[in-house]
Tab-separated table of C-alpha atoms and ligand atoms in Angstrom:
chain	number	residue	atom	x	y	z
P	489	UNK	CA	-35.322	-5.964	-45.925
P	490	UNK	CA	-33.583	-3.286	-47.973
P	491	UNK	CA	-31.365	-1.839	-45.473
P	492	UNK	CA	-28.968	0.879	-47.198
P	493	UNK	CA	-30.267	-0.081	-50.448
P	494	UNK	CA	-30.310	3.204	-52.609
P	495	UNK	CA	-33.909	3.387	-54.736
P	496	UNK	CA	-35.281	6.321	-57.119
P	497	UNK	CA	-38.478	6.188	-57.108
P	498	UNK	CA	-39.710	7.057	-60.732
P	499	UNK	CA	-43.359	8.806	-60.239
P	500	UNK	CA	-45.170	9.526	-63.840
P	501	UNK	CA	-48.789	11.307	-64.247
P	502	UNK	CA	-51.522	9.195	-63.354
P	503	UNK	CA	-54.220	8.478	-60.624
P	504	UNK	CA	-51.984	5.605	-59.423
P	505	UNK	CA	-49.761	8.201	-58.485
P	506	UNK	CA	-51.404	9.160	-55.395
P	507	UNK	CA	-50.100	5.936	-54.083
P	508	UNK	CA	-46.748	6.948	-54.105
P	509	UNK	CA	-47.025	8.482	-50.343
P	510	UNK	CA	-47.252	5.223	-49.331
P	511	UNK	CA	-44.473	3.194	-51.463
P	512	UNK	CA	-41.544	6.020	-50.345
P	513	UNK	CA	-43.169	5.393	-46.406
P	514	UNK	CA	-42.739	1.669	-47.168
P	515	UNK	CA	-39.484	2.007	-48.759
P	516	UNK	CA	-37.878	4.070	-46.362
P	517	UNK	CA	-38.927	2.166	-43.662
P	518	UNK	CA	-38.044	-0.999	-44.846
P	519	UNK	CA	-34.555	0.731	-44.490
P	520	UNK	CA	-34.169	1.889	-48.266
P	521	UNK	CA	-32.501	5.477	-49.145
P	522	UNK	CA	-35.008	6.905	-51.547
P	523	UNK	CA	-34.891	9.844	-54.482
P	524	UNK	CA	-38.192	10.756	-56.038
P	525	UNK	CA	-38.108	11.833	-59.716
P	526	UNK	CA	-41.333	13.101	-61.551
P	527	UNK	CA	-42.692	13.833	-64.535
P	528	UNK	CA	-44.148	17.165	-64.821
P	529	UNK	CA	-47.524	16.022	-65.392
P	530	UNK	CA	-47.427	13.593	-62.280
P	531	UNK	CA	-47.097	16.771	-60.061
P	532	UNK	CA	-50.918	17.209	-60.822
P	533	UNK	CA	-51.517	13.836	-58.591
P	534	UNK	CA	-49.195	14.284	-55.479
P	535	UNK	CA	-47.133	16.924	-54.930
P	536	UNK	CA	-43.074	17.252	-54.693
P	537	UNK	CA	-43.522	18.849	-50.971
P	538	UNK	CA	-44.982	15.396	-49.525
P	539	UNK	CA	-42.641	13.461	-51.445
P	540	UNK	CA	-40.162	14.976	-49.981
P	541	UNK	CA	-40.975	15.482	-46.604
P	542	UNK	CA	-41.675	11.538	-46.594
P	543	UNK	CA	-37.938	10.465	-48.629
P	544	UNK	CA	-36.117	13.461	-46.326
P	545	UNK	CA	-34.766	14.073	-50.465
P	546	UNK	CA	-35.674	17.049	-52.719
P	547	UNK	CA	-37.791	15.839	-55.573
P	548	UNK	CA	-36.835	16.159	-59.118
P	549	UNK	CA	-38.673	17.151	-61.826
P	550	UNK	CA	-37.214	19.391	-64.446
P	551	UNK	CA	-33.835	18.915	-66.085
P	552	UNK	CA	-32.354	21.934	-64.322
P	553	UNK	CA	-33.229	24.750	-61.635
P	554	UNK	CA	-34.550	27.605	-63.312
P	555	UNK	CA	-33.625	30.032	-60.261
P	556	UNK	CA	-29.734	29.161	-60.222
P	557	UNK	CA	-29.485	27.914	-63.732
P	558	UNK	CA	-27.830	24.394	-61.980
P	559	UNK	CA	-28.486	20.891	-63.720
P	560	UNK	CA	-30.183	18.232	-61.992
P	561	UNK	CA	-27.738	15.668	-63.321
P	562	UNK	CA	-29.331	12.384	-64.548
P	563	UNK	CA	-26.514	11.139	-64.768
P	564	UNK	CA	-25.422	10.770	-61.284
P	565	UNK	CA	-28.505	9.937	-60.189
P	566	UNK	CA	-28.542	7.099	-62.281
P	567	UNK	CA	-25.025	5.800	-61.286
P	568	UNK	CA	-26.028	6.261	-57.855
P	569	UNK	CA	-29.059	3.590	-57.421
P	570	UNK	CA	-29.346	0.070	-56.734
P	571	UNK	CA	-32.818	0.074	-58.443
P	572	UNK	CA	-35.093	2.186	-59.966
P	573	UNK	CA	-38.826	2.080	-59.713
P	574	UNK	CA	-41.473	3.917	-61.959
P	575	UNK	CA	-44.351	3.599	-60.236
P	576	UNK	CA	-46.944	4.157	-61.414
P	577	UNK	CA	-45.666	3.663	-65.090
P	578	UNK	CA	-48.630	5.018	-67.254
P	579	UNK	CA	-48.418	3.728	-71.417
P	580	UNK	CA	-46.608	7.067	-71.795
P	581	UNK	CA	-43.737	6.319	-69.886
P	582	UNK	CA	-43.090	3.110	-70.897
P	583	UNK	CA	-43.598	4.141	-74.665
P	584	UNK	CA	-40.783	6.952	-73.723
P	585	UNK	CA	-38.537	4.489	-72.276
P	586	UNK	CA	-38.894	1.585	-74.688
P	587	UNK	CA	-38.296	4.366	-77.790
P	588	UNK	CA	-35.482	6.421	-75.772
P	589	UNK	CA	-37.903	9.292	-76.396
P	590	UNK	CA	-35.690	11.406	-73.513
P	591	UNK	CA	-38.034	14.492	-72.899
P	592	UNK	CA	-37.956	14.577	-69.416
P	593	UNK	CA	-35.632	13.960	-66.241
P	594	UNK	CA	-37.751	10.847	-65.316
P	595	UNK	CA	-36.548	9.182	-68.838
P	596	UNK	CA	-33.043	10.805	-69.672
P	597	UNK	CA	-32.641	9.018	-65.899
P	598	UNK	CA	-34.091	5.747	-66.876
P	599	UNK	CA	-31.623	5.662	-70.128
P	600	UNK	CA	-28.540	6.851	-67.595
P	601	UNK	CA	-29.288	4.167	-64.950
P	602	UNK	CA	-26.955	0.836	-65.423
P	603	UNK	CA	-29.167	-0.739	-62.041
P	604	UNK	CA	-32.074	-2.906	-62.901
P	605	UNK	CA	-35.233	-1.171	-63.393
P	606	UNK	CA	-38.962	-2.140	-62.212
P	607	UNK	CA	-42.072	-1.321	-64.658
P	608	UNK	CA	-45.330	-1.067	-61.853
P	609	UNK	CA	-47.434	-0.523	-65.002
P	610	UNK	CA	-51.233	1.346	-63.898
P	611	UNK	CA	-53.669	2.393	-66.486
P	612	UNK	CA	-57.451	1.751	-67.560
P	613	UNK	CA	-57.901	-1.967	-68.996
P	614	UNK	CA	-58.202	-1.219	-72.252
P	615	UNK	CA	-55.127	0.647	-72.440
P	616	UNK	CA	-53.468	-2.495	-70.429
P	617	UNK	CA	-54.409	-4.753	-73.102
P	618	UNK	CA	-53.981	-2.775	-76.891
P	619	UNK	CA	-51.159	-4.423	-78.858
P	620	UNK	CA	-49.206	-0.981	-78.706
P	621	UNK	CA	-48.738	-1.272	-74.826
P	622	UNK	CA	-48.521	-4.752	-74.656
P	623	UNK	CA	-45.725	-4.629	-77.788
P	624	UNK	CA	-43.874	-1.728	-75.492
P	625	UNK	CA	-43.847	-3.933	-72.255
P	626	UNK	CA	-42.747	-6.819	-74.067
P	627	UNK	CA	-39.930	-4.828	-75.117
P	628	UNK	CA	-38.639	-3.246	-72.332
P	629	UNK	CA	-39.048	-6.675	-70.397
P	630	UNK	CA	-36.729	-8.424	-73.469
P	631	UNK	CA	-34.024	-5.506	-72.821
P	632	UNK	CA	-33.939	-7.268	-69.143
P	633	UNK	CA	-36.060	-4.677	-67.305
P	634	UNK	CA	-38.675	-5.907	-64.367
P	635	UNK	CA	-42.340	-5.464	-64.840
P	636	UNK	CA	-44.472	-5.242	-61.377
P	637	UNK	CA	-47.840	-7.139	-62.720
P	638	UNK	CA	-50.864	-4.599	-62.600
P	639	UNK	CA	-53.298	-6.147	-60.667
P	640	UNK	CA	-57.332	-7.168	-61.621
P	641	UNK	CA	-60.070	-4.590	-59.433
P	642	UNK	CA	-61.929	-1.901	-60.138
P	643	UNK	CA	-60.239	1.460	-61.626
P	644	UNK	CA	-60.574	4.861	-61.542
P	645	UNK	CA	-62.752	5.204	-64.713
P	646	UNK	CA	-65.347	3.064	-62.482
P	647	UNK	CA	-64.744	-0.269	-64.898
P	648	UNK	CA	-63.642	-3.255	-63.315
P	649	UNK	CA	-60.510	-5.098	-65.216
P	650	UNK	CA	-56.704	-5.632	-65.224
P	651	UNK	CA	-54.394	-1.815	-65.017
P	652	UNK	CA	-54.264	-0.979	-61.635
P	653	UNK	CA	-50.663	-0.233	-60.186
P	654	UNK	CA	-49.789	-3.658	-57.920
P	655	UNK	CA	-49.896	-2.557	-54.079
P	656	UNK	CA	-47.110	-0.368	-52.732
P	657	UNK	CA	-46.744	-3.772	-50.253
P	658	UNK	CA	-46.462	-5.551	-53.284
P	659	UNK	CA	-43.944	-3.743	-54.998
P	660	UNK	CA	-41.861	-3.453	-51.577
P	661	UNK	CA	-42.137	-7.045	-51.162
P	662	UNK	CA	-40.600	-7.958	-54.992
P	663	UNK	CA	-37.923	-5.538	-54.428
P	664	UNK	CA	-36.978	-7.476	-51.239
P	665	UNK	CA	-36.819	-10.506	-53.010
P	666	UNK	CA	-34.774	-9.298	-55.655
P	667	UNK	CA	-32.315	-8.438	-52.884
P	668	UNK	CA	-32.216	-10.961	-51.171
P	669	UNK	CA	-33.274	-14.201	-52.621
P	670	UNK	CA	-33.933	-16.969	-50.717
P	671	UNK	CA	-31.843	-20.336	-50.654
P	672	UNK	CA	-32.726	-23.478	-51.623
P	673	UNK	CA	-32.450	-26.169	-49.314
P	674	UNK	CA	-32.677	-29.552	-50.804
P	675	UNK	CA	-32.800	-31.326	-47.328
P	676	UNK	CA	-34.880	-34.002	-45.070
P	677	UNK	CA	-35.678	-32.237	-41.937
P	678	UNK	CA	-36.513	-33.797	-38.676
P	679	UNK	CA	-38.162	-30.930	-36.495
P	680	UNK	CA	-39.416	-31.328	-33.334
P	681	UNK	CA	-41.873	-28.870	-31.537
P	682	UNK	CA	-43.973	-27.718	-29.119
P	683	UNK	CA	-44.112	-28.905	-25.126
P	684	UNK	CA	-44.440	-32.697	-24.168
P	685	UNK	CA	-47.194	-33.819	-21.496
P	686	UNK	CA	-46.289	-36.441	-18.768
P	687	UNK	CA	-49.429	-37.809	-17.571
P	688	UNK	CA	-50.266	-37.954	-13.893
P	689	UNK	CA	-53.063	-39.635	-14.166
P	690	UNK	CA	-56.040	-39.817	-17.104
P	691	UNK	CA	-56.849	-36.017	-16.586
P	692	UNK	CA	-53.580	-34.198	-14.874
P	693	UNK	CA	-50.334	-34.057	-16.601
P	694	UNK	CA	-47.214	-32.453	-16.028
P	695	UNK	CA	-46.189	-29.631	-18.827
P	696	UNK	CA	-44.655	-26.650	-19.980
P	697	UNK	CA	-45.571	-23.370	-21.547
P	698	UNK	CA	-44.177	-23.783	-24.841
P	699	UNK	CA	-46.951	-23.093	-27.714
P	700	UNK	CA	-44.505	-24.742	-30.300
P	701	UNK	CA	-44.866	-20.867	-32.625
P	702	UNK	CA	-41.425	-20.833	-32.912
P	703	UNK	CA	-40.861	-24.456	-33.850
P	704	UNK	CA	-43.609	-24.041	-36.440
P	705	UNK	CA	-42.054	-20.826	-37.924
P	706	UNK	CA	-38.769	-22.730	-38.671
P	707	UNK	CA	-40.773	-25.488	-40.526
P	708	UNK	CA	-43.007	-23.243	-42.485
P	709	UNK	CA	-39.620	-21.409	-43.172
P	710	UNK	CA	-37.273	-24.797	-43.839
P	711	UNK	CA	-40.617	-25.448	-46.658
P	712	UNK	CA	-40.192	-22.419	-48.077
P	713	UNK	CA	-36.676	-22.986	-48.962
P	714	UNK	CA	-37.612	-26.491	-50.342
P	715	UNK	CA	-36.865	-28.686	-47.432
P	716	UNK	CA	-39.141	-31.705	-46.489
P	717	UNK	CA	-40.126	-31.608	-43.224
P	718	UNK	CA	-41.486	-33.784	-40.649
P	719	UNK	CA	-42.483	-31.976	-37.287
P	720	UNK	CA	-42.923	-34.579	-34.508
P	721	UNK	CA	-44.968	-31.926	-32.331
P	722	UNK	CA	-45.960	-31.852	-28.702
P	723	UNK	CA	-50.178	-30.743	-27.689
P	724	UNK	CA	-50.364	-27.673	-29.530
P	725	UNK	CA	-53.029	-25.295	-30.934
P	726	UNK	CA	-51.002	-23.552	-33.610
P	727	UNK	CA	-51.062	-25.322	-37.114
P	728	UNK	CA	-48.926	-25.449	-40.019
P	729	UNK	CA	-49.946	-23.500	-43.135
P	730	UNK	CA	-47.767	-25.404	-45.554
P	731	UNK	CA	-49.405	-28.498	-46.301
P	732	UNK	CA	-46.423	-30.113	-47.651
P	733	UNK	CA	-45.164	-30.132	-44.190
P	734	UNK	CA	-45.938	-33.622	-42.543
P	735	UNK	CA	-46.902	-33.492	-38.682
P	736	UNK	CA	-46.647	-36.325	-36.227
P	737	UNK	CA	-48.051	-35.656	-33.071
P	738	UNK	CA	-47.541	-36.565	-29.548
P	739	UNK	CA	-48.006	-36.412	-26.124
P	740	UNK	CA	-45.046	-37.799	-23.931
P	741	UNK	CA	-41.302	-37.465	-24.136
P	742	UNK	CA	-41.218	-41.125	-24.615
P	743	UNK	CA	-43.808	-40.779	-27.301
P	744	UNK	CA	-41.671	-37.841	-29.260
P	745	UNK	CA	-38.226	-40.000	-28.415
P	746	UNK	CA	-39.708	-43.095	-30.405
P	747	UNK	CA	-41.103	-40.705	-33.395
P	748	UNK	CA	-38.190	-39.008	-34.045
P	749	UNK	CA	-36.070	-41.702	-33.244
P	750	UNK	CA	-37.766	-43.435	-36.428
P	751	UNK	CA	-37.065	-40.558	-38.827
P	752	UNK	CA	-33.311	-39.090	-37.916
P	753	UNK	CA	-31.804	-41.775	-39.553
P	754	UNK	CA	-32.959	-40.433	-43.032
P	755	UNK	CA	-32.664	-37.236	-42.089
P	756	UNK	CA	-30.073	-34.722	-43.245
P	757	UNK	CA	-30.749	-32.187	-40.799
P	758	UNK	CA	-32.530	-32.393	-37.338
P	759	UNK	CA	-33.909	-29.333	-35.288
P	760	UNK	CA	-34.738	-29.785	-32.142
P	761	UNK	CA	-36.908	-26.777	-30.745
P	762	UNK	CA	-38.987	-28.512	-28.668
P	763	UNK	CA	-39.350	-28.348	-24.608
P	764	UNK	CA	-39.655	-31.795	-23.590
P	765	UNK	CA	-40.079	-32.702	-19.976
P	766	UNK	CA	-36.719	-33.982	-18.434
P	767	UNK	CA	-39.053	-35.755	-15.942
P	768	UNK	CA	-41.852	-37.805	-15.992
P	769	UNK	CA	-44.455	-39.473	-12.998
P	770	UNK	CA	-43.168	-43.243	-12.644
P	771	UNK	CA	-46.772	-44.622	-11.735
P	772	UNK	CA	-49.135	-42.737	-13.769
P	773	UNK	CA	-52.588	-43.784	-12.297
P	774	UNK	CA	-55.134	-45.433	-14.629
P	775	UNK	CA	-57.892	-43.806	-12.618
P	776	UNK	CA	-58.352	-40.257	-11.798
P	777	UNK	CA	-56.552	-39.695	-8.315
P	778	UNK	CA	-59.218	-38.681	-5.631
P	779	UNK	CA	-58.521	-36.022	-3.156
P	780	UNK	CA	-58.094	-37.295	-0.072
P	781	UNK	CA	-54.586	-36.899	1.734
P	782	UNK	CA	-53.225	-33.245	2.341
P	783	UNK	CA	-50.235	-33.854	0.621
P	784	UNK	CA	-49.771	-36.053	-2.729
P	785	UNK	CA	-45.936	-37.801	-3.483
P	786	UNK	CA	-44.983	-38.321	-6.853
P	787	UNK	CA	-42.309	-40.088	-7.578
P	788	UNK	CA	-40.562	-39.096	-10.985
P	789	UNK	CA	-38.649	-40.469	-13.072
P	790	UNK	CA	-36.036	-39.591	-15.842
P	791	UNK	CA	-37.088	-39.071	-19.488
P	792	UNK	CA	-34.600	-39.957	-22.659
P	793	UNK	CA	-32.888	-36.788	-23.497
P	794	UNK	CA	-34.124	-37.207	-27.372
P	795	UNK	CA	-31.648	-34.584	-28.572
P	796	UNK	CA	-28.565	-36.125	-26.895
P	797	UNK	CA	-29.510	-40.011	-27.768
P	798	UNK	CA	-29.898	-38.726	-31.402
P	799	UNK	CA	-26.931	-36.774	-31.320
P	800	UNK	CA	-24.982	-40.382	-30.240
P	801	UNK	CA	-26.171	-42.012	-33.695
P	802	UNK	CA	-25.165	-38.644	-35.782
P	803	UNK	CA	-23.257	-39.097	-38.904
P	804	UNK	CA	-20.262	-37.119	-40.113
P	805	UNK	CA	-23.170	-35.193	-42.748
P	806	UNK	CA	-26.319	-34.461	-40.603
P	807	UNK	CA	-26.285	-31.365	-39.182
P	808	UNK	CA	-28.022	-31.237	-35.881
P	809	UNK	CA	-29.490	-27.921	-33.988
P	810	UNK	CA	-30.346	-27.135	-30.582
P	811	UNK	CA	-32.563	-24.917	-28.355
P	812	UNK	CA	-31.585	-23.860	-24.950
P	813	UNK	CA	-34.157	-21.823	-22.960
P	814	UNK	CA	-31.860	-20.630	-20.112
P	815	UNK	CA	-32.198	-18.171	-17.354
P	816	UNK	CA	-28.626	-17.852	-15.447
P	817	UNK	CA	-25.000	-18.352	-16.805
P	818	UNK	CA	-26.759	-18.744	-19.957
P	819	UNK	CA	-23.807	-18.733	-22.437
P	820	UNK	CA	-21.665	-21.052	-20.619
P	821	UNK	CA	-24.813	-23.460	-20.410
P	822	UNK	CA	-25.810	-23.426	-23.970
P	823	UNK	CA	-21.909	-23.618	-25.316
P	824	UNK	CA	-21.716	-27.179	-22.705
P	825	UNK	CA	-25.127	-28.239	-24.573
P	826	UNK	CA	-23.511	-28.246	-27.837
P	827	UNK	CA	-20.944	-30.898	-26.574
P	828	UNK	CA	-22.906	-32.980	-24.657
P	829	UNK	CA	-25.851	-33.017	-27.249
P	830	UNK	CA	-23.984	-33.083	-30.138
P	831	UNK	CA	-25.271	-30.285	-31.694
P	832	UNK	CA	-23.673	-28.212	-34.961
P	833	UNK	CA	-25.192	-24.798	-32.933
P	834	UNK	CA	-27.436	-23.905	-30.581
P	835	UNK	CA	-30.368	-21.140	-30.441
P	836	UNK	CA	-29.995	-19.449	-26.893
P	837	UNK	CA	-32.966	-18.193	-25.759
P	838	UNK	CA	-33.223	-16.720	-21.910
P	839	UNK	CA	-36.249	-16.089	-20.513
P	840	UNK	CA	-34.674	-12.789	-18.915
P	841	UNK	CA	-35.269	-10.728	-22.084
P	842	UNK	CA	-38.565	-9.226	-22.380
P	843	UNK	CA	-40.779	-10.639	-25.406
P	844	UNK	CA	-38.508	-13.579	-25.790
P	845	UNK	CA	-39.318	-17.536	-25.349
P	846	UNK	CA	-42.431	-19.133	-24.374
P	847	UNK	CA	-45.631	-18.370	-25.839
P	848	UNK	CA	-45.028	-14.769	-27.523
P	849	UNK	CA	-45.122	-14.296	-30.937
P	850	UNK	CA	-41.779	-12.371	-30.750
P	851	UNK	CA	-38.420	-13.924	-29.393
P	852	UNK	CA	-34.062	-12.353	-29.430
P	853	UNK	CA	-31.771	-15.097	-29.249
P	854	UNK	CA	-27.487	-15.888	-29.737
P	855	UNK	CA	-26.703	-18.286	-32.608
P	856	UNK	CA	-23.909	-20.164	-30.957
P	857	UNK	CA	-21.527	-22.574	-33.070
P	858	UNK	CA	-19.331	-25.388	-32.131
P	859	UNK	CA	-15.937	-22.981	-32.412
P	860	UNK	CA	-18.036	-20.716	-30.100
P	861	UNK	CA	-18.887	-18.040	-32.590
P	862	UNK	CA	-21.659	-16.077	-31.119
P	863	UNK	CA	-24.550	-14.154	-33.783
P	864	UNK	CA	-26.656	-12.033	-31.774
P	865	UNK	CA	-30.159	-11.625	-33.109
P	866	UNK	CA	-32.228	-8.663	-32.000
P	867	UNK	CA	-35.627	-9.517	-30.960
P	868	UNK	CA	-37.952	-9.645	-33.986
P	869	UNK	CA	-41.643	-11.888	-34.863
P	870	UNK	CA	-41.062	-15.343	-34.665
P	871	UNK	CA	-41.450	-15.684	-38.300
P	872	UNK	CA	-38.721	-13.212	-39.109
P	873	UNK	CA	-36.595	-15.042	-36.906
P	874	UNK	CA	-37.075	-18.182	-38.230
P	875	UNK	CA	-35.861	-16.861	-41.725
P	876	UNK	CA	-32.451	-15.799	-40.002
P	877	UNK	CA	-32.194	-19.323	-38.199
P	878	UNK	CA	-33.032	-20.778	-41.770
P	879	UNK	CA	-30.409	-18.957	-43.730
P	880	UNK	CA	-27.686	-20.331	-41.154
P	881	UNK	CA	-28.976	-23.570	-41.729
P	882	UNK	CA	-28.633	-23.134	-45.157
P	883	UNK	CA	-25.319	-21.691	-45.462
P	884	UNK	CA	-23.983	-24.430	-43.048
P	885	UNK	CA	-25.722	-27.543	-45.086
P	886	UNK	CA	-24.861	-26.134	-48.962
P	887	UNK	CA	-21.514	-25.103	-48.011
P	888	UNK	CA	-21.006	-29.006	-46.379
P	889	UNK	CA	-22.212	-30.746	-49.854
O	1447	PMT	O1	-42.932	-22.905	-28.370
O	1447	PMT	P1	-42.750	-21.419	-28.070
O	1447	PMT	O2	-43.816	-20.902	-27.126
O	1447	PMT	O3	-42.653	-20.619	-29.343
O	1447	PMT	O4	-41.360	-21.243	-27.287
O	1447	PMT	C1	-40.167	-21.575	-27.915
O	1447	PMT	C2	-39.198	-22.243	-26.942
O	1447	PMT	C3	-38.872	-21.300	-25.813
O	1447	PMT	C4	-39.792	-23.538	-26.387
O	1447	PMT	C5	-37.919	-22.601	-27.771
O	1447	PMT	O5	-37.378	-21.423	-28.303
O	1447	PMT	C6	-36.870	-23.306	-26.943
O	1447	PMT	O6	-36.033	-22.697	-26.301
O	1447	PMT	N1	-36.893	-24.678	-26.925
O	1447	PMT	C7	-36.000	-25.516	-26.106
O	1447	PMT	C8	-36.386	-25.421	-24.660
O	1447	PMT	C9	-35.627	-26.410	-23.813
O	1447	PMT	O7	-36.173	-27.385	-23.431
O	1447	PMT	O8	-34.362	-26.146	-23.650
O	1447	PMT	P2	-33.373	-27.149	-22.800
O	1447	PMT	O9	-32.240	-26.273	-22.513
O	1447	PMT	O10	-34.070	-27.786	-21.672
O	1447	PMT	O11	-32.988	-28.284	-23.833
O	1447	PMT	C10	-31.852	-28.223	-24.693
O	1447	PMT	C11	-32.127	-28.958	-25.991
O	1447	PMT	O12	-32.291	-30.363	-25.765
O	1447	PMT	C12	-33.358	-28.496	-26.721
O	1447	PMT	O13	-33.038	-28.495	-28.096
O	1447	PMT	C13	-34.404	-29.559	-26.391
O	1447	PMT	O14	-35.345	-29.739	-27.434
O	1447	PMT	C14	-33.536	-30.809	-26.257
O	1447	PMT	N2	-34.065	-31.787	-25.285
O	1447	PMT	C15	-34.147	-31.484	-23.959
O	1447	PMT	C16	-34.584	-32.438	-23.056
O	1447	PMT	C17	-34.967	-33.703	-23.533
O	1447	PMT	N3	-35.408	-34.642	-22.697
O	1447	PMT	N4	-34.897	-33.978	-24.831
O	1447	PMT	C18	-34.454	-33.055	-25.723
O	1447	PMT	O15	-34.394	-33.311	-26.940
């Protein structure tokens, strides 16, 4: 999420500060180098030695070291980041750095630094809201610095209102964002998902394992990049959470072959993640079948290959993506998928690596292209995953317009 990204970590004197711990844990493990620099007062709330131990950085605090005589150069450190965060920012601090009043390391810092620069404001509620503080935020926010909204609870004087510091998950999570924005994806999506059921008769079916999670995490992460999606879905019990998502469901092959044989045609991009049955029984029987011989024939028979009859009517602008869920010569399989299916790439997953493919929440997979170029994703949530599989997508279908 912010892996190498270089972040001082601004700390000034009030309760808030205590949550600090937490935001350099968050930080660094989110992959973020971090330098802590604090006002003097703030050193009442935490101290340097745990801020420390937790960035593996000395702290800074005073403008130089009294035992050597060196300077802690401000300068440098401000150069050096890709952000800055003061948090918490009490009224103080932000009156300090909106009036370049440059009494301490944390502000002669702030007025060094040429990064951008996030405001987590925390303070009582009527402090939040007096026309002097409000003025000051306004300010530093029209000089193009980042405020963190304070969120609405109770606070540390025991009254219940809008000042305390936004959640060190919160802060994490807009820093994230800042890095690494998301893409917009102005796109019809076909999506298919989950396993298909051939019926045997009205009560036994033929199936799969597939609990269509990772399916669903693309769509809920094609929606959050703007996409409209369709997801013509096998049985199921997972659901989607966007509800501008529209979901067809089905039972059969045939079934999900006629749905989505309806939509590609508007489509600009189709993903097919779904584990449809290759087979199905010819003579499904309209009455439950009784037990009776020792041994029961059925006699099955082929079901469209959705992906590959699709990939036949593909124009020169969709883009088209595959799953293969392999578990021997699995490169060489998925690569002879993307010809015969049509597909732009292909998501190898092979059910050889632990905690990937059916049913877990967690899957590793190869992004193969059509000139063979292999991306090799580590195994991560589903969701996560989906984001990576998303950005391809993305990249591929803006760079095509
Ligand atoms: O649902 P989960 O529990 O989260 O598991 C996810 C998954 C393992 C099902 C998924 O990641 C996955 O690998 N899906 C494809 C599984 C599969 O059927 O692979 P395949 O190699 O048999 O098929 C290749 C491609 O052709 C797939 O895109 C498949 O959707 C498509 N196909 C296959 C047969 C068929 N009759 N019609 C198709 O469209």
């Amino acid at each position: 999420m912010l892996d190498g990204k270089r972040i001082i970590l601004g700390i000034s004197g009030g309760i808030a500060a205590y949550k600090a711990a937490i935001l350099v844990r968050l930080l660094v493990k989110a992959g973020a180098e971090v330098r802590v620099v604090m006002t003097p007062f703030a050193k009442n709330f935490i101290t340097p030695l745990t801020l420390s131990t937790l960035s593996k950085n000395s702290v800074l605090s005073e403008f130089y070291k009294a035992d050597s005589g060196d300077w802690n150069s401000h300068v440098d450190l401000g150069l050096w980041a890709d952000a800055f965060v003061i948090a918490p920012a009490t009224a103080n601090t932000m009156a300090k750095a909106a009036h370049a009043v440059a009494d301490n390391l944390l502000i002669t810092t702030y007025l060094s630094a040429r990064c951008p620069v996030f405001f987590a404001p925390a303070m009582d509620l009527d402090m939040f809201r007096h026309p002097a503080v409000c003025h000051n935020i306004e300010l530093l926010k029209s000089r193009g610095n980042h405020i963190i909204d304070a969120e609405t609870g109770e606070l540390a004087s025991g009254l219940d209102g809008k000042g305390r510091m936004a959640e060190p998950e919160t802060i994490v999570q807009t820093l994230s964002e800042f890095f690494n924005p998301k893409q917009t994806l102005n796109a019809k999506v076909l999506l298919t998902a989950g396993p298909t059921y051939e019926a045997i008769d009205p009560v036994r079916f033929i199936g799969n394992r597939s609990s269509g999670k990772m399916g669903y995490a693309i769509a809920e992460a094609l929606a959050e990049c703007g996409a409209h999606v369709t997801i013509v879905s096998g049985p199921v019990s997972v659901s989607v959470k966007n509800q501008k998502i529209k979901v067809i469901r089905v039972e059969s092959a045939q079934e999900m072959f006629e749905a989505s044989a309806k939509i590609f045609p508007n489509c600009d991009i189709a993903v097919f993640t779904a584990a449809v049955a290759d087979y199905s029984p010819q003579f499904p029987a309209n009455q439950k079948i009784k037990k009776s011989e020792q041994s029961l024939n059925l006699v099955l028979k082929k079901n469209p290959d959705i992906a590959a009859e699709l990939g036949k009517l593909k124009s020169d602008t969709q883009i088209s993506v595959g799953f293969a869920l392999e578990t021997e010569n699995e490169i060489e399989n998925a690569k002879s998928k993307i010809s015969s299916k049509n597909f732009d790439f292909i998501v190898l997953n092979s059910l050889n690596d632990a905690g990937a493919g059916f049913g877990t929440d967690t899957n590793k997979v190869k992004i193969i292209d059509k000139h063979n170029t292999i991306l090799d994703i580590e195994l991560k949530s589903k969701q996560e995953l989906a984001q990576d599989i998303v950005d391809v997508l993305c990249e591929h279908f803006n760079r095509q317009k």
